[in-house]
Amino acid sequence: MHCLHFEEPGPPRPTELPDGSPAWLVSRYPDVRQVLSDPRFGRARLYADEAPSLFDAPDIVNNPDLMFNQDGPDHLRLRRTLRRAFTPRAVARWRPWITEIVEQLLDGLAREPRPADVVETFTFPLPVAVVSRLMGLDPSVRGRLRHWTEHAFSDGSHEGEQVESVLREFSAFGAALLDERRQAPGDDLISGLVRAADEEGDIPEAQLVSLVCGLVVGGHDSTMTMLGNGLLYLLGERPDAWRRLGTDEDAAGTVADRLIHLVPLGDDRGSARHASAQAVIGGVTIPAGAVVLADCGMANRDPDVFPSRLADGLFTPLEAPTLSFGAGAHYCLGAWLARVELQIALHRLAARFPDLRLAEPVDAVTWRTGSTSRSPQSLSVTW
């Protein structure tokens, strides 16, 4: 299983950014929650001209127009335009058609010659189909989604100019989509966003475009990654638990929560913040102007808060809210949708294929490269 090594969390301590400039590492659960929830720790200042370089390559995550990189009123204005669309009540209304998409894909998987690739037939097309339905995207766009996502979350292995060119093309797509929905609104997420943005007023178009692009790629990449990694763990290391997922949907939800909590999406260890004022975190004084890395992965493994590990607590409800979706003002709006997709996908897959098993050794699995998220490139299964 592709797994990162996590040290034991401890008090805030000095560390370094990739370019060698100083930062603070915060790793205990209460400390990370505090940093993510405290308005003194913002994202926008990370993009000031004099700020140290956090990453070596251009990518969508480091676009200052992105909602995630706004603070205060600017961030709230953008967030309000989306919040209504992603309430648990809204997501509950989507369950029937998400289940329908899952069942159609499983029908296709059942017709595949064995062994079959569960990534190509299921874990990739499912989140793409869900996000396409939510946003009313044309089927012709789906093929380009993979290309855009690889470059949007590039790990630096693509040429910088190539990434910038693909992101320009992607932004043009986002801008055209917004225009299209202004002219002919529907009941999709983008039309709702346009309506809410008009009511809100004064939202720069560049921020709306980056919001649309962030939704398109963020809406499927993390779910695809989570599902692929989760299946590899369950089939590779916990085949004993597989049948229970198919007979008990609530248990599948608990397992989904545990997988989201403990299986990292990639190698990105910390969520960076800039301290606008001096603050005391976990008994340590963080100076004004410092860059702080809040390590959610370490915090999710804080033994004082989460005594259960995947091996012994797969079916145990989480002891506290996970930090995999962040916390505070920047908490992931798509968290509820990701959880529901994962729960339905695991439950229905195990119900239809109770004898599903890997058709290759775990260490023979090839991993996707070139992106900051990590999951199997393909996963050969049989039943």
Coordinates of C-alpha atoms in Angstrom, one line a residue:
M1 CA 0.0 0.0 0.0
H2 CA 1.4 3.4 -1.0
C3 CA 1.6 5.1 2.4
L4 CA 3.4 8.1 3.7
H5 CA 5.4 7.9 6.9
F6 CA 3.8 10.2 9.6
E7 CA 5.8 11.2 12.6
E8 CA 4.2 11.5 16.0
P9 CA 2.6 15.0 16.3
G10 CA 4.2 17.4 18.8
P11 CA 4.3 21.1 19.7
P12 CA 4.7 23.7 17.0
R13 CA 8.3 23.7 15.7
P14 CA 10.5 25.5 13.1
T15 CA 10.8 23.8 9.7
E16 CA 11.7 24.8 6.1
L17 CA 9.7 25.4 2.9
P18 CA 11.0 23.8 -0.4
D19 CA 13.0 26.9 -1.2
G20 CA 14.7 26.8 2.2
S21 CA 12.9 29.7 3.8
P22 CA 11.7 29.3 7.4
A23 CA 8.3 28.2 8.4
W24 CA 6.5 26.6 11.4
L25 CA 5.1 23.1 11.5
V26 CA 1.9 22.6 13.5
S27 CA 0.9 18.9 13.9
R28 CA -1.3 18.2 16.9
Y29 CA -5.0 17.9 16.3
P30 CA -6.2 20.9 18.5
D31 CA -3.3 23.1 17.2
V32 CA -4.1 22.4 13.5
R33 CA -7.8 23.0 14.1
Q34 CA -6.9 26.3 15.8
V35 CA -4.7 27.4 12.9
L36 CA -7.3 26.5 10.3
S37 CA -10.1 28.3 12.2
D38 CA -8.2 31.4 13.4
P39 CA -8.7 34.4 11.0
R40 CA -5.1 35.6 11.9
F41 CA -3.9 32.7 9.8
G42 CA -4.9 33.5 6.2
R43 CA -4.0 32.3 2.7
A44 CA -4.1 35.6 0.6
R45 CA -0.7 36.9 2.0
L46 CA 1.0 33.8 0.8
Y47 CA 0.7 35.3 -2.7
A48 CA 2.2 38.8 -2.0
D49 CA 5.1 39.7 -4.3
E50 CA 7.6 39.3 -1.5
A51 CA 6.3 36.0 -0.2
P52 CA 8.6 32.9 -0.3
S53 CA 7.9 30.3 -2.9
L54 CA 5.8 27.5 -1.6
F55 CA 5.9 25.4 -4.7
D56 CA 8.2 25.1 -7.7
A57 CA 5.6 24.6 -10.5
P58 CA 2.6 26.6 -11.7
D59 CA -0.7 24.9 -10.9
I60 CA -4.3 25.7 -10.3
V61 CA -4.0 25.6 -6.5
N62 CA -1.6 28.5 -6.5
N63 CA -3.8 30.9 -8.5
P64 CA -4.5 33.9 -6.2
D65 CA -8.0 34.2 -7.7
L66 CA -8.9 30.8 -6.4
M67 CA -11.5 30.9 -3.6
F68 CA -9.2 28.8 -1.3
N69 CA -6.6 31.6 -1.5
Q70 CA -9.0 34.5 -0.5
D71 CA -9.5 35.6 3.0
G72 CA -12.1 37.6 5.0
P73 CA -15.0 39.3 3.1
D74 CA -13.6 38.4 -0.4
H75 CA -13.6 34.8 0.6
L76 CA -17.0 34.9 2.2
R77 CA -18.6 36.5 -0.8
L78 CA -17.4 33.8 -3.1
R79 CA -18.2 31.0 -0.6
R80 CA -21.8 32.2 -0.1
T81 CA -22.4 31.8 -3.8
L82 CA -21.7 28.1 -3.5
R83 CA -22.7 27.2 0.0
R84 CA -26.4 26.8 -0.7
A85 CA -25.7 24.3 -3.5
F86 CA -23.7 21.9 -1.2
T87 CA -25.8 21.6 1.9
P88 CA -26.3 18.1 3.2
R89 CA -30.0 18.4 2.3
A90 CA -29.1 19.2 -1.3
V91 CA -26.7 16.3 -1.5
A92 CA -29.3 14.0 0.0
R93 CA -31.6 14.9 -3.0
W94 CA -28.8 13.9 -5.4
R95 CA -28.4 10.4 -3.9
P96 CA -30.9 8.6 -6.2
W97 CA -29.2 9.8 -9.5
I98 CA -25.7 9.2 -8.0
T99 CA -26.8 5.6 -7.2
E100 CA -28.2 5.3 -10.8
I101 CA -24.8 6.4 -12.3
V102 CA -23.0 3.8 -10.0
E103 CA -25.4 1.0 -11.1
Q104 CA -24.9 1.8 -14.8
L105 CA -21.1 1.7 -14.3
L106 CA -21.4 -1.6 -12.4
D107 CA -23.5 -3.1 -15.3
G108 CA -20.7 -2.2 -17.6
L109 CA -18.1 -3.7 -15.2
A110 CA -20.1 -7.0 -15.1
R111 CA -19.8 -7.2 -18.9
E112 CA -16.0 -6.8 -18.9
P113 CA -13.8 -9.7 -19.6
R114 CA -11.9 -10.7 -16.4
P115 CA -9.6 -9.6 -15.1
A116 CA -11.0 -6.0 -15.5
D117 CA -9.5 -2.6 -14.7
V118 CA -11.7 -1.1 -12.0
V119 CA -10.0 2.3 -12.4
E120 CA -10.9 2.6 -16.1
T121 CA -14.4 1.2 -15.6
F122 CA -15.4 2.6 -12.3
T123 CA -13.2 4.8 -10.1
F124 CA -12.4 7.4 -12.8
P125 CA -15.7 7.6 -14.8
L126 CA -17.9 7.7 -11.6
P127 CA -16.8 11.1 -10.2
V128 CA -16.5 12.5 -13.7
A129 CA -20.1 11.5 -14.5
V130 CA -21.3 13.0 -11.2
V131 CA -19.5 16.3 -11.6
S132 CA -20.7 16.5 -15.3
R133 CA -24.3 15.9 -14.2
L134 CA -24.0 18.5 -11.4
M135 CA -22.6 21.1 -13.7
G136 CA -24.6 20.2 -16.9
L137 CA -21.3 19.5 -18.8
D138 CA -21.5 18.2 -22.3
P139 CA -20.2 14.6 -22.7
S140 CA -17.6 15.8 -25.2
V141 CA -15.9 17.7 -22.3
R142 CA -15.3 14.6 -20.3
G143 CA -12.3 13.4 -22.3
R144 CA -10.6 16.8 -21.8
L145 CA -11.2 16.7 -18.0
R146 CA -8.4 14.2 -17.4
H147 CA -6.0 16.3 -19.4
W148 CA -6.9 19.5 -17.5
T149 CA -6.8 17.8 -14.2
E150 CA -3.3 16.4 -14.7
H151 CA -2.0 19.8 -15.5
A152 CA -4.1 21.6 -12.9
F153 CA -2.6 19.5 -10.1
S154 CA 0.9 19.1 -11.7
D155 CA 3.7 17.9 -9.4
G156 CA 6.3 19.9 -11.4
S157 CA 7.1 17.1 -13.9
H158 CA 5.3 18.9 -16.7
E159 CA 7.0 21.8 -18.5
G160 CA 6.0 25.1 -16.9
E161 CA 5.0 26.6 -20.2
Q162 CA 2.9 23.6 -21.1
V163 CA 1.0 23.8 -17.7
E164 CA 0.4 27.5 -18.3
S165 CA -0.9 26.9 -21.8
V166 CA -3.3 24.1 -20.6
L167 CA -4.5 26.2 -17.7
R168 CA -5.2 29.1 -20.1
E169 CA -7.3 26.8 -22.3
F170 CA -9.1 25.5 -19.2
S171 CA -9.8 29.1 -18.0
A172 CA -11.2 29.9 -21.4
F173 CA -13.5 26.9 -21.1
G174 CA -14.6 28.1 -17.6
A175 CA -15.3 31.7 -18.9
A176 CA -17.3 30.3 -21.9
L177 CA -19.3 28.1 -19.5
L178 CA -20.3 31.0 -17.3
D179 CA -21.3 33.1 -20.4
E180 CA -23.4 30.2 -21.7
R181 CA -25.3 29.8 -18.4
R182 CA -25.9 33.6 -18.2
Q183 CA -27.6 33.4 -21.6
A184 CA -29.5 30.2 -21.0
P185 CA -29.6 29.2 -17.3
G186 CA -30.7 25.7 -16.2
D187 CA -31.0 23.9 -12.9
D188 CA -27.3 23.0 -12.8
L189 CA -24.6 24.1 -10.3
I190 CA -23.0 26.7 -12.7
S191 CA -26.4 28.4 -13.4
G192 CA -27.0 28.5 -9.6
L193 CA -23.6 30.0 -9.1
V194 CA -24.2 32.7 -11.8
R195 CA -27.6 33.6 -10.1
A196 CA -26.0 33.7 -6.6
A197 CA -23.0 35.8 -7.9
D198 CA -25.4 38.3 -9.4
E199 CA -27.3 38.6 -6.2
E200 CA -24.0 39.0 -4.2
G201 CA -22.6 41.6 -6.7
D202 CA -19.0 42.8 -7.1
I203 CA -17.4 39.4 -7.6
P204 CA -14.5 39.8 -10.1
E205 CA -15.0 37.6 -13.2
A206 CA -11.5 36.0 -12.8
Q207 CA -12.5 34.7 -9.4
L208 CA -15.7 33.2 -10.7
V209 CA -13.8 31.6 -13.6
S210 CA -11.3 30.1 -11.2
L211 CA -14.2 28.9 -8.9
V212 CA -15.8 27.1 -11.9
C213 CA -12.4 25.5 -12.9
G214 CA -11.7 24.5 -9.3
L215 CA -15.1 22.8 -9.0
V216 CA -14.6 21.0 -12.3
V217 CA -11.3 19.4 -11.4
G218 CA -11.6 19.4 -7.6
G219 CA -15.1 17.8 -7.9
H220 CA -13.7 14.6 -9.4
D221 CA -10.0 14.3 -8.8
S222 CA -10.1 13.8 -5.1
T223 CA -13.0 11.4 -5.2
M224 CA -11.3 9.3 -7.9
T225 CA -8.1 9.3 -5.9
M226 CA -9.9 8.4 -2.6
L227 CA -11.9 5.6 -4.3
G228 CA -8.9 4.0 -6.0
N229 CA -6.7 4.2 -2.9
G230 CA -9.6 2.9 -0.7
L231 CA -10.3 -0.1 -3.0
L232 CA -6.6 -1.0 -3.1
Y233 CA -6.5 -0.9 0.7
L234 CA -9.7 -2.9 1.2
L235 CA -9.1 -5.6 -1.5
G236 CA -5.3 -5.8 -0.8
E237 CA -5.3 -5.7 3.0
R238 CA -8.9 -6.1 4.3
P239 CA -10.6 -8.7 2.1
D240 CA -12.2 -10.0 5.3
A241 CA -14.2 -6.7 5.5
W242 CA -15.4 -6.6 1.9
R243 CA -18.7 -8.5 2.1
R244 CA -19.9 -6.5 5.1
L245 CA -19.8 -3.3 3.0
G246 CA -22.3 -4.8 0.5
T247 CA -24.8 -5.9 3.2
D248 CA -24.7 -2.8 5.4
E249 CA -24.8 0.7 3.8
D250 CA -24.3 2.4 7.2
A251 CA -21.1 0.4 7.7
A252 CA -20.0 1.4 4.2
G253 CA -20.4 5.1 5.3
T254 CA -18.3 4.5 8.4
V255 CA -15.6 2.8 6.3
A256 CA -15.7 5.7 3.9
D257 CA -15.2 8.1 6.8
R258 CA -12.2 6.1 8.0
L259 CA -10.6 5.9 4.5
I260 CA -11.1 9.7 3.9
H261 CA -9.5 10.3 7.4
L262 CA -6.5 8.1 7.1
V263 CA -5.6 7.4 3.5
P264 CA -3.8 10.5 2.1
L265 CA -4.7 11.9 -1.3
G266 CA -1.1 12.6 -2.1
D267 CA 2.3 13.7 -0.8
D268 CA 1.1 17.2 0.2
R269 CA 1.7 17.3 3.9
G270 CA 0.5 20.7 5.1
S271 CA -2.0 23.4 4.4
A272 CA 0.0 26.6 4.4
R273 CA -1.1 29.8 6.2
H274 CA 0.4 33.3 6.8
A275 CA 0.3 34.7 10.3
S276 CA -1.0 38.3 10.1
A277 CA -0.4 38.8 13.8
Q278 CA 1.5 37.1 16.6
A279 CA -0.4 34.1 18.0
V280 CA 0.1 31.5 20.7
I281 CA -0.6 27.9 19.4
G282 CA -0.2 24.9 21.7
G283 CA 1.8 27.0 24.2
V284 CA 4.3 28.2 21.5
T285 CA 4.4 31.8 20.2
I286 CA 4.2 32.1 16.4
P287 CA 5.5 35.5 15.3
A288 CA 3.6 37.8 13.0
G289 CA 4.6 37.3 9.3
A290 CA 5.5 33.6 9.8
V291 CA 4.4 31.0 7.2
V292 CA 2.7 28.1 9.1
L293 CA 2.2 24.6 7.7
A294 CA -0.8 22.9 9.4
D295 CA -0.1 19.2 8.9
C296 CA -3.6 17.6 8.7
G297 CA -2.2 14.2 8.1
M298 CA -0.2 14.2 11.3
A299 CA -3.2 15.7 13.2
N300 CA -5.5 13.0 11.9
R301 CA -3.2 10.5 13.5
D302 CA -2.9 12.3 16.9
P303 CA -3.1 9.4 19.3
D304 CA -4.7 11.6 22.0
V305 CA -7.7 12.2 19.8
F306 CA -7.8 9.2 17.4
P307 CA -6.8 6.0 19.2
S308 CA -8.2 3.7 16.5
R309 CA -6.1 2.9 13.4
L310 CA -7.4 1.5 10.0
A311 CA -6.3 -2.0 11.0
D312 CA -8.4 -2.1 14.2
G313 CA -11.0 0.6 13.7
L314 CA -12.2 0.3 10.1
F315 CA -15.9 0.0 11.3
T316 CA -15.5 2.4 14.3
P317 CA -17.1 5.8 13.9
L318 CA -14.5 8.6 14.0
E319 CA -13.7 9.9 17.5
A320 CA -13.6 13.6 16.2
P321 CA -14.2 15.4 12.9
T322 CA -11.5 14.6 10.4
L323 CA -9.2 17.3 9.1
S324 CA -9.0 15.7 5.7
F325 CA -11.4 18.4 4.4
G326 CA -9.7 21.1 6.4
A327 CA -11.6 23.2 9.1
G328 CA -12.8 26.7 9.7
A329 CA -13.5 29.2 6.9
H330 CA -11.9 27.1 4.2
Y331 CA -13.6 23.8 5.1
C332 CA -14.2 21.9 1.8
L333 CA -17.6 22.6 0.5
G334 CA -17.7 19.3 -1.4
A335 CA -17.0 17.2 1.7
W336 CA -20.6 15.9 2.0
L337 CA -20.7 15.0 -1.7
A338 CA -17.4 13.2 -1.6
R339 CA -18.5 11.1 1.5
V340 CA -21.9 10.2 -0.2
E341 CA -20.2 9.2 -3.5
L342 CA -17.7 7.0 -1.6
Q343 CA -20.3 5.4 0.6
I344 CA -22.6 4.5 -2.3
A345 CA -19.7 3.4 -4.5
L346 CA -18.3 1.0 -1.9
H347 CA -21.7 -0.3 -0.8
R348 CA -23.0 -1.0 -4.3
L349 CA -19.7 -2.4 -5.6
A350 CA -19.5 -4.9 -2.7
A351 CA -23.2 -5.8 -3.0
R352 CA -22.9 -6.5 -6.8
F353 CA -19.4 -8.2 -6.5
P354 CA -19.2 -9.9 -3.1
D355 CA -16.2 -12.0 -4.4
L356 CA -14.3 -9.0 -5.9
R357 CA -10.6 -9.5 -5.4
L358 CA -7.3 -8.2 -6.8
A359 CA -6.0 -10.0 -9.8
E360 CA -2.4 -8.9 -9.2
P361 CA -0.1 -8.6 -6.2
V362 CA -0.4 -5.2 -4.3
D363 CA 3.3 -4.4 -5.1
A364 CA 2.7 -4.8 -8.8
V365 CA 0.2 -1.9 -8.9
T366 CA 1.4 1.1 -11.0
W367 CA 0.7 4.5 -9.7
R368 CA -0.4 7.7 -11.5
T369 CA 2.5 10.1 -11.9
G370 CA 2.7 13.7 -12.8
S371 CA 0.0 14.9 -10.4
T372 CA 0.1 15.9 -6.7
S373 CA -2.6 13.4 -5.9
R374 CA -1.6 9.7 -5.8
S375 CA -3.7 6.7 -6.7
P376 CA -3.5 3.5 -8.8
Q377 CA -3.1 4.1 -12.5
S378 CA -5.0 0.9 -13.0
L379 CA -6.3 -1.8 -10.7
S380 CA -6.8 -5.3 -12.0
V381 CA -9.7 -7.2 -10.4
T382 CA -11.6 -10.4 -10.8
W383 CA -14.7 -12.0 -9.1

